[in-house]
């Protein structure tokens, strides 16, 4: 009887409920995690994983595949080039593809801080003039867009084109993360743009990431592979950082003066701020894997936990980052938290290869932000959410400088 009542309670916490509550999901996560951190939801026929230990274990287990994830199995995912990106590859082939990125990205993380600082200062010039700033369109969005364009070697002089690419890439990010808006022409346009850029680059290779992809022709033998991975990096590197910064400002405003003082006393404080923002916001809310065979977790996680071959597993990184077994006072923003073992960059073979660069980008952006006098929400406004339940952050977050 007690078991039936518990099942009923858990059943209310299905995937649909989580999606409905995507702007404030933590009460649902907490309830689900405390009852069963690895739970089979009949309505979505997927396992919902909300505990840190279970998320890490599954992401590190090669029997769970990315290539069978929702996008590759869905009709939109069948569209080349969405299905050819390394996010949906496994095993040795995937490892080789990821390796192509590592050296150029490490080089950029070391050499790009002054470029990122320039992008941030240019973005904030208007704010300094007018005393107003939209944290998304006037800060997070341009910094993340110009940074990833620089990484890939996309010409930044045509601002209107970059804006267009950003819009098309948002659709690509939606489709890749399983949220379909039905504007497939955007993906086609983005694909055409990268085909042209690849043709130009082939004539004059440089030290950008796209050139590195082209030079790795044994790993990316076909043009579709190049196009797919350019589109993926452009979206993966931009949407996540934009959400982190655009939403993060709101958390910082809660105690702006304190953070500003700490930053003045210790310039490395932005590193800790960045880590805690990554934990609190966790821009990629969940990842999807599929079991390549029956996998029995009953010994590790008490209860009947046999994931059957072909079943989908949704790993809620955001819930793992609030797991009280790993983070004390998980709901509080505590920049001095140590250790801070968040999984915002994922875990295991697909763990974000852009993490070091993203951390540099976040730190530089925060340094510039904290040089502003304090901010507050623009009276009469509130942030607006993007409806993508996985990647969507604020689409606008209007702020004004607080009078001294
Ligand atoms: C706040 C910033 C970022 C966050 C939170 C983030 C998060 C993630 C996560 C969770 C994954 C794992 C996906 C999976 O396991 O299926 C991932 C993969 C990836 N990220 Fe990031 N990312 C960020 C920034 C970046 C940047 C700046 C770049 C590029 C310069 C980048 C490039 C990639 C790529 C290429 C992958 C795919 C790796 C693979 O499938 O092997 N990311 N990212």
XYZ file of C-alpha atoms and ligand atoms in Angstrom:
447
model
C 0.000 0.000 0.000
C 2.787 2.331 1.031
C 4.704 1.329 -2.124
C 1.631 2.120 -4.281
C 1.292 5.549 -2.711
C 4.968 6.228 -3.318
C 4.737 5.175 -6.970
C 1.796 7.488 -7.419
C 3.758 10.383 -5.923
C 6.705 9.679 -8.164
C 4.483 9.343 -11.199
C 3.407 12.927 -10.804
C 7.051 13.869 -11.204
C 7.374 12.692 -14.744
C 9.280 14.269 -17.553
C 6.341 16.360 -18.679
C 6.066 17.891 -15.221
C 9.768 18.664 -15.225
C 9.434 20.349 -18.601
C 6.438 22.383 -17.437
C 8.412 23.624 -14.439
C 11.596 24.353 -16.321
C 12.017 27.875 -14.960
C 11.940 26.574 -11.380
C 12.585 22.847 -11.454
C 14.366 22.250 -8.161
C 11.374 21.338 -5.997
C 10.551 18.582 -8.472
C 14.157 17.442 -8.743
C 14.482 17.307 -4.949
C 11.334 15.316 -4.559
C 12.326 12.881 -7.306
C 15.912 12.526 -6.103
C 14.930 11.903 -2.503
C 12.603 9.067 -3.550
C 14.637 7.491 -6.337
C 17.616 9.126 -8.007
C 17.388 6.678 -10.927
C 13.731 6.370 -11.733
C 11.862 4.815 -14.685
C 9.126 7.178 -15.847
C 6.362 5.264 -17.636
C 4.889 8.328 -19.317
C 8.055 9.219 -21.193
C 9.388 5.640 -21.111
C 12.770 6.952 -19.998
C 14.927 6.760 -16.933
C 15.151 10.106 -15.122
C 18.459 10.451 -13.318
C 18.700 13.206 -10.701
C 21.469 12.045 -8.305
C 25.074 13.208 -8.769
C 26.547 9.704 -8.248
C 24.205 8.107 -10.776
C 24.760 10.857 -13.382
C 28.538 10.521 -13.148
C 28.416 6.721 -13.216
C 26.253 6.553 -16.322
C 28.102 9.279 -18.249
C 31.342 7.406 -17.640
C 29.949 4.010 -18.715
C 30.690 3.187 -22.385
C 27.651 0.874 -22.514
C 25.529 4.022 -22.628
C 25.708 5.469 -26.114
C 25.311 8.986 -27.432
C 24.811 7.815 -31.013
C 21.396 6.414 -30.124
C 20.274 9.662 -28.450
C 16.988 11.324 -29.262
C 18.199 13.543 -32.061
C 19.647 10.722 -34.130
C 16.510 8.656 -33.713
C 14.071 11.436 -34.408
C 12.979 12.570 -37.820
C 14.763 15.907 -37.402
C 17.870 14.089 -36.240
C 17.972 12.062 -39.425
C 18.632 15.266 -41.300
C 22.238 15.491 -42.271
C 24.214 17.260 -40.898
C 22.578 17.266 -37.450
C 23.254 13.554 -37.032
C 26.938 13.729 -38.075
C 28.208 15.879 -35.206
C 30.578 14.391 -32.629
C 27.952 14.773 -29.902
C 26.242 11.744 -31.453
C 29.358 9.612 -32.000
C 30.837 6.917 -29.758
C 33.995 4.868 -29.217
C 37.286 5.325 -31.039
C 35.817 7.408 -33.860
C 34.409 9.861 -31.370
C 37.688 10.044 -29.445
C 39.613 10.856 -32.615
C 37.125 13.563 -33.558
C 37.344 15.164 -30.104
C 41.149 15.010 -30.172
C 41.236 17.225 -33.258
C 39.818 20.057 -31.143
C 41.910 19.779 -28.021
C 45.190 21.384 -29.069
C 43.672 24.371 -30.944
C 41.247 25.026 -28.076
C 44.032 24.880 -25.473
C 46.031 27.345 -27.570
C 43.036 29.694 -27.804
C 42.282 29.511 -24.084
C 45.810 30.791 -23.515
C 45.866 33.449 -26.200
C 42.341 34.811 -26.400
C 41.769 36.684 -23.077
C 42.614 40.078 -24.583
C 40.286 39.430 -27.550
C 37.487 38.407 -25.193
C 38.115 41.506 -23.097
C 37.751 43.632 -26.249
C 34.465 41.867 -27.160
C 33.151 42.545 -23.646
C 34.208 46.194 -23.651
C 32.670 46.788 -27.072
C 29.447 45.090 -25.957
C 29.241 47.213 -22.827
C 30.076 50.546 -24.446
C 26.374 51.322 -24.894
C 25.640 50.480 -21.269
C 28.329 52.863 -20.129
C 26.813 55.611 -22.272
C 23.152 55.117 -21.415
C 23.195 53.633 -17.910
C 21.042 50.744 -19.171
C 21.924 47.272 -20.321
C 20.118 44.169 -21.400
C 22.224 41.405 -19.831
C 21.467 39.157 -22.802
C 21.550 41.303 -25.964
C 24.010 43.872 -24.547
C 26.418 41.538 -22.784
C 26.085 37.745 -22.826
C 25.044 37.321 -26.420
C 27.725 39.450 -28.171
C 30.558 38.133 -25.976
C 29.660 34.509 -26.663
C 28.982 35.170 -30.361
C 32.237 37.032 -31.084
C 34.285 34.565 -29.052
C 33.047 31.475 -30.856
C 33.249 33.230 -34.248
C 36.906 33.966 -33.499
C 37.479 30.327 -32.465
C 36.043 28.979 -35.706
C 37.512 31.673 -37.938
C 34.168 33.207 -38.961
C 34.726 36.761 -40.282
C 33.456 39.197 -37.661
C 33.364 42.363 -39.784
C 29.861 41.689 -41.174
C 27.805 42.187 -38.004
C 24.451 41.686 -39.748
C 25.628 38.312 -41.056
C 26.815 37.269 -37.604
C 23.432 38.194 -36.175
C 21.771 36.072 -38.843
C 24.080 33.153 -38.081
C 23.204 33.455 -34.403
C 19.488 33.140 -35.152
C 19.963 30.150 -37.456
C 22.256 28.521 -34.937
C 19.647 28.913 -32.183
C 17.354 26.673 -34.246
C 20.188 24.191 -34.713
C 20.744 24.194 -30.925
C 17.035 23.628 -30.347
C 16.882 20.655 -32.708
C 20.075 19.129 -31.353
C 18.761 19.391 -27.803
C 15.448 17.781 -28.740
C 13.257 20.912 -28.886
C 11.645 21.274 -32.281
C 10.451 24.662 -33.471
C 9.975 23.486 -37.026
C 12.088 26.148 -38.744
C 14.257 23.691 -40.609
C 15.165 26.261 -43.260
C 17.383 27.917 -40.627
C 19.488 24.769 -40.441
C 19.752 24.599 -44.214
C 20.866 28.257 -44.320
C 23.494 27.685 -41.655
C 24.703 24.609 -43.491
C 25.049 26.590 -46.752
C 26.957 29.326 -44.960
C 29.497 26.846 -43.562
C 29.872 25.126 -46.954
C 30.899 28.461 -48.458
C 33.209 29.285 -45.566
C 34.863 25.850 -45.840
C 35.480 26.434 -49.558
C 37.125 29.796 -48.758
C 39.229 28.358 -45.927
C 40.534 25.528 -48.068
C 42.271 28.171 -50.157
C 43.992 29.785 -47.138
C 44.193 27.666 -43.984
C 45.019 29.519 -40.741
C 45.220 28.631 -37.039
C 41.478 28.634 -36.352
C 39.414 25.587 -35.417
C 37.748 25.268 -38.797
C 41.168 25.052 -40.448
C 42.130 22.339 -37.913
C 38.995 20.388 -38.882
C 39.832 20.718 -42.594
C 43.413 19.555 -42.035
C 42.161 16.439 -40.196
C 40.788 14.946 -43.428
C 41.405 11.370 -42.233
C 39.029 12.040 -39.288
C 36.526 14.226 -41.149
C 36.743 12.788 -44.681
C 33.514 14.259 -46.025
C 32.376 17.830 -46.247
C 29.204 16.916 -44.322
C 31.367 15.968 -41.316
C 33.050 19.360 -41.405
C 29.766 21.210 -41.767
C 28.128 19.229 -38.947
C 30.924 19.848 -36.496
C 31.244 23.551 -37.355
C 27.530 23.956 -36.729
C 27.805 22.048 -33.483
C 30.786 23.976 -32.110
C 29.173 27.272 -33.097
C 26.017 26.369 -31.133
C 27.677 24.483 -28.249
C 30.180 27.222 -27.541
C 27.729 30.090 -27.842
C 24.355 29.098 -26.384
C 25.798 27.710 -23.151
C 28.022 30.689 -22.360
C 25.261 33.112 -23.296
C 22.883 31.434 -20.839
C 25.512 31.311 -18.119
C 26.274 35.034 -18.371
C 22.777 36.311 -19.212
C 21.178 34.455 -16.296
C 24.236 34.734 -14.067
C 24.040 38.525 -13.791
C 20.784 38.126 -11.876
C 22.478 35.938 -9.271
C 25.352 38.389 -8.921
C 22.985 41.332 -8.422
C 21.799 39.753 -5.170
C 25.081 40.716 -3.500
C 26.851 42.903 -6.026
C 28.839 45.145 -3.652
C 30.284 42.160 -1.777
C 31.418 40.458 -4.986
C 32.847 43.692 -6.302
C 34.866 44.219 -3.090
C 36.110 40.631 -3.145
C 37.146 41.027 -6.764
C 39.038 44.251 -5.989
C 40.896 42.489 -3.163
C 41.547 39.355 -5.197
C 41.321 39.462 -9.012
C 41.211 35.642 -9.112
C 37.863 35.718 -7.297
C 36.078 35.697 -10.685
C 37.287 32.101 -11.116
C 35.347 31.008 -8.030
C 32.352 33.123 -9.029
C 32.399 31.434 -12.433
C 32.472 27.929 -10.944
C 29.535 28.629 -8.659
C 27.596 30.208 -11.534
C 28.272 27.076 -13.577
C 26.881 24.934 -10.764
C 23.855 27.109 -10.068
C 22.881 27.614 -13.720
C 24.149 24.412 -15.379
C 23.342 25.681 -18.900
C 22.822 22.214 -20.428
C 20.085 20.917 -18.190
C 20.060 17.316 -19.319
C 21.848 14.884 -21.596
C 20.450 11.771 -23.220
C 22.017 8.350 -23.559
C 20.718 4.950 -24.609
C 21.669 1.571 -23.163
C 23.462 -0.682 -25.665
C 22.678 -3.745 -23.504
C 20.756 -4.614 -20.333
C 22.561 -2.912 -17.442
C 21.781 -3.802 -13.834
C 22.397 -1.050 -11.267
C 20.480 -2.755 -8.461
C 23.686 -3.316 -6.451
C 24.831 0.293 -6.718
C 21.462 2.023 -6.358
C 19.082 0.103 -4.055
C 15.869 -1.028 -5.743
C 15.048 -2.592 -9.060
C 17.247 -0.650 -11.460
C 17.752 -2.658 -14.618
C 18.104 -0.386 -17.625
C 17.053 -2.462 -20.625
C 18.806 -2.413 -23.980
C 17.481 0.469 -26.079
C 15.964 2.372 -23.158
C 16.626 6.102 -22.956
C 18.265 7.680 -19.935
C 17.853 11.394 -19.228
C 20.669 12.695 -17.072
C 19.690 15.891 -15.284
C 23.013 17.673 -14.805
C 21.147 20.531 -13.177
C 19.649 18.213 -10.560
C 23.027 16.545 -9.942
C 24.503 19.996 -9.305
C 21.968 20.515 -6.512
C 22.373 17.073 -4.946
C 22.678 17.635 -1.152
C 24.797 14.474 -0.897
C 27.554 16.382 -2.714
C 26.780 20.084 -2.179
C 25.833 21.472 1.220
C 23.152 24.190 1.066
C 22.796 23.492 -2.660
C 20.170 26.215 -3.155
C 22.568 28.935 -1.925
C 25.015 30.789 -4.156
C 28.318 30.262 -2.323
C 31.302 31.287 -4.472
C 33.761 30.073 -1.820
C 32.388 26.549 -2.052
C 35.248 24.030 -2.123
C 35.359 21.527 -3.635
C 32.847 22.423 -6.303
C 32.425 19.207 -8.251
C 29.668 20.399 -10.543
C 28.927 18.540 -13.753
C 27.970 21.583 -15.835
C 30.498 20.486 -18.466
C 29.252 16.901 -18.414
C 31.442 13.924 -17.537
C 33.163 11.016 -19.266
C 34.140 10.747 -22.931
C 31.937 13.614 -24.141
C 32.936 16.002 -21.353
C 33.090 19.489 -22.847
C 36.357 20.030 -24.751
C 35.669 23.778 -24.642
C 35.612 23.897 -20.819
C 38.970 25.652 -20.366
C 38.161 28.273 -22.970
C 34.649 28.711 -21.545
C 36.131 29.283 -18.084
C 38.489 31.940 -19.443
C 35.600 33.582 -21.302
C 33.426 33.633 -18.188
C 36.216 35.056 -16.021
C 37.084 37.834 -18.442
C 33.401 38.727 -18.889
C 32.897 38.833 -15.117
C 35.939 41.051 -14.670
C 34.446 43.566 -17.088
C 30.995 43.271 -15.545
C 32.242 43.875 -12.015
C 33.910 47.063 -13.164
C 30.422 48.570 -13.620
C 28.748 50.391 -10.783
C 26.104 48.130 -9.344
C 23.155 47.013 -11.412
C 19.534 46.402 -10.628
C 16.576 45.132 -12.666
C 15.040 47.840 -14.839
C 11.869 48.929 -12.998
C 8.706 47.505 -14.515
C 10.502 44.679 -16.342
C 11.416 41.108 -15.597
C 13.577 38.575 -17.426
C 11.946 36.672 -20.284
C 12.669 32.962 -20.698
C 13.468 31.132 -23.924
C 10.988 28.200 -24.059
C 13.619 25.535 -24.890
C 13.355 23.425 -21.701
C 16.908 22.122 -21.997
C 19.193 24.934 -23.190
C 16.945 27.968 -22.974
C 18.004 30.759 -20.644
C 16.803 34.360 -20.563
C 16.159 35.951 -23.942
C 16.158 39.357 -22.281
C 17.133 40.630 -18.866
C 16.848 44.453 -18.745
C 18.984 46.211 -16.150
C 19.860 49.746 -15.116
C 22.742 51.115 -13.090
C 21.765 51.576 -9.482
C 21.940 55.222 -8.342
C 24.798 55.792 -5.857
C 29.367 27.619 -20.107
C 29.861 27.076 -21.187
C 29.696 25.634 -21.594
C 28.983 24.620 -21.015
C 28.165 24.659 -19.733
C 29.148 23.446 -21.849
C 28.579 22.216 -21.579
C 28.811 21.070 -22.313
C 28.330 19.752 -21.983
C 27.449 19.414 -20.795
C 28.772 18.903 -22.924
C 28.585 17.376 -22.959
C 27.592 16.884 -23.978
C 27.376 15.378 -23.880
O 27.948 14.709 -23.022
O 26.560 14.866 -24.663
C 29.513 19.677 -23.885
C 30.068 19.179 -25.043
C 30.705 19.957 -25.972
N 31.048 21.285 -25.855
Fe 30.637 22.503 -24.323
N 29.945 23.778 -22.906
C 30.310 25.101 -22.788
C 31.133 25.820 -23.636
C 31.714 25.330 -24.755
C 32.599 26.064 -25.627
C 33.050 27.513 -25.401
C 32.912 25.237 -26.662
C 33.791 25.463 -27.862
C 34.742 26.313 -27.933
C 32.232 23.970 -26.434
C 32.285 22.879 -27.262
C 31.730 21.653 -26.974
C 31.802 20.521 -27.876
C 32.475 20.488 -29.237
C 31.154 19.461 -27.244
C 30.935 18.055 -27.785
C 31.966 17.126 -27.213
C 31.730 15.680 -27.582
O 30.626 15.286 -27.946
O 32.677 14.932 -27.464
N 31.515 24.065 -25.268
N 29.540 20.997 -23.488
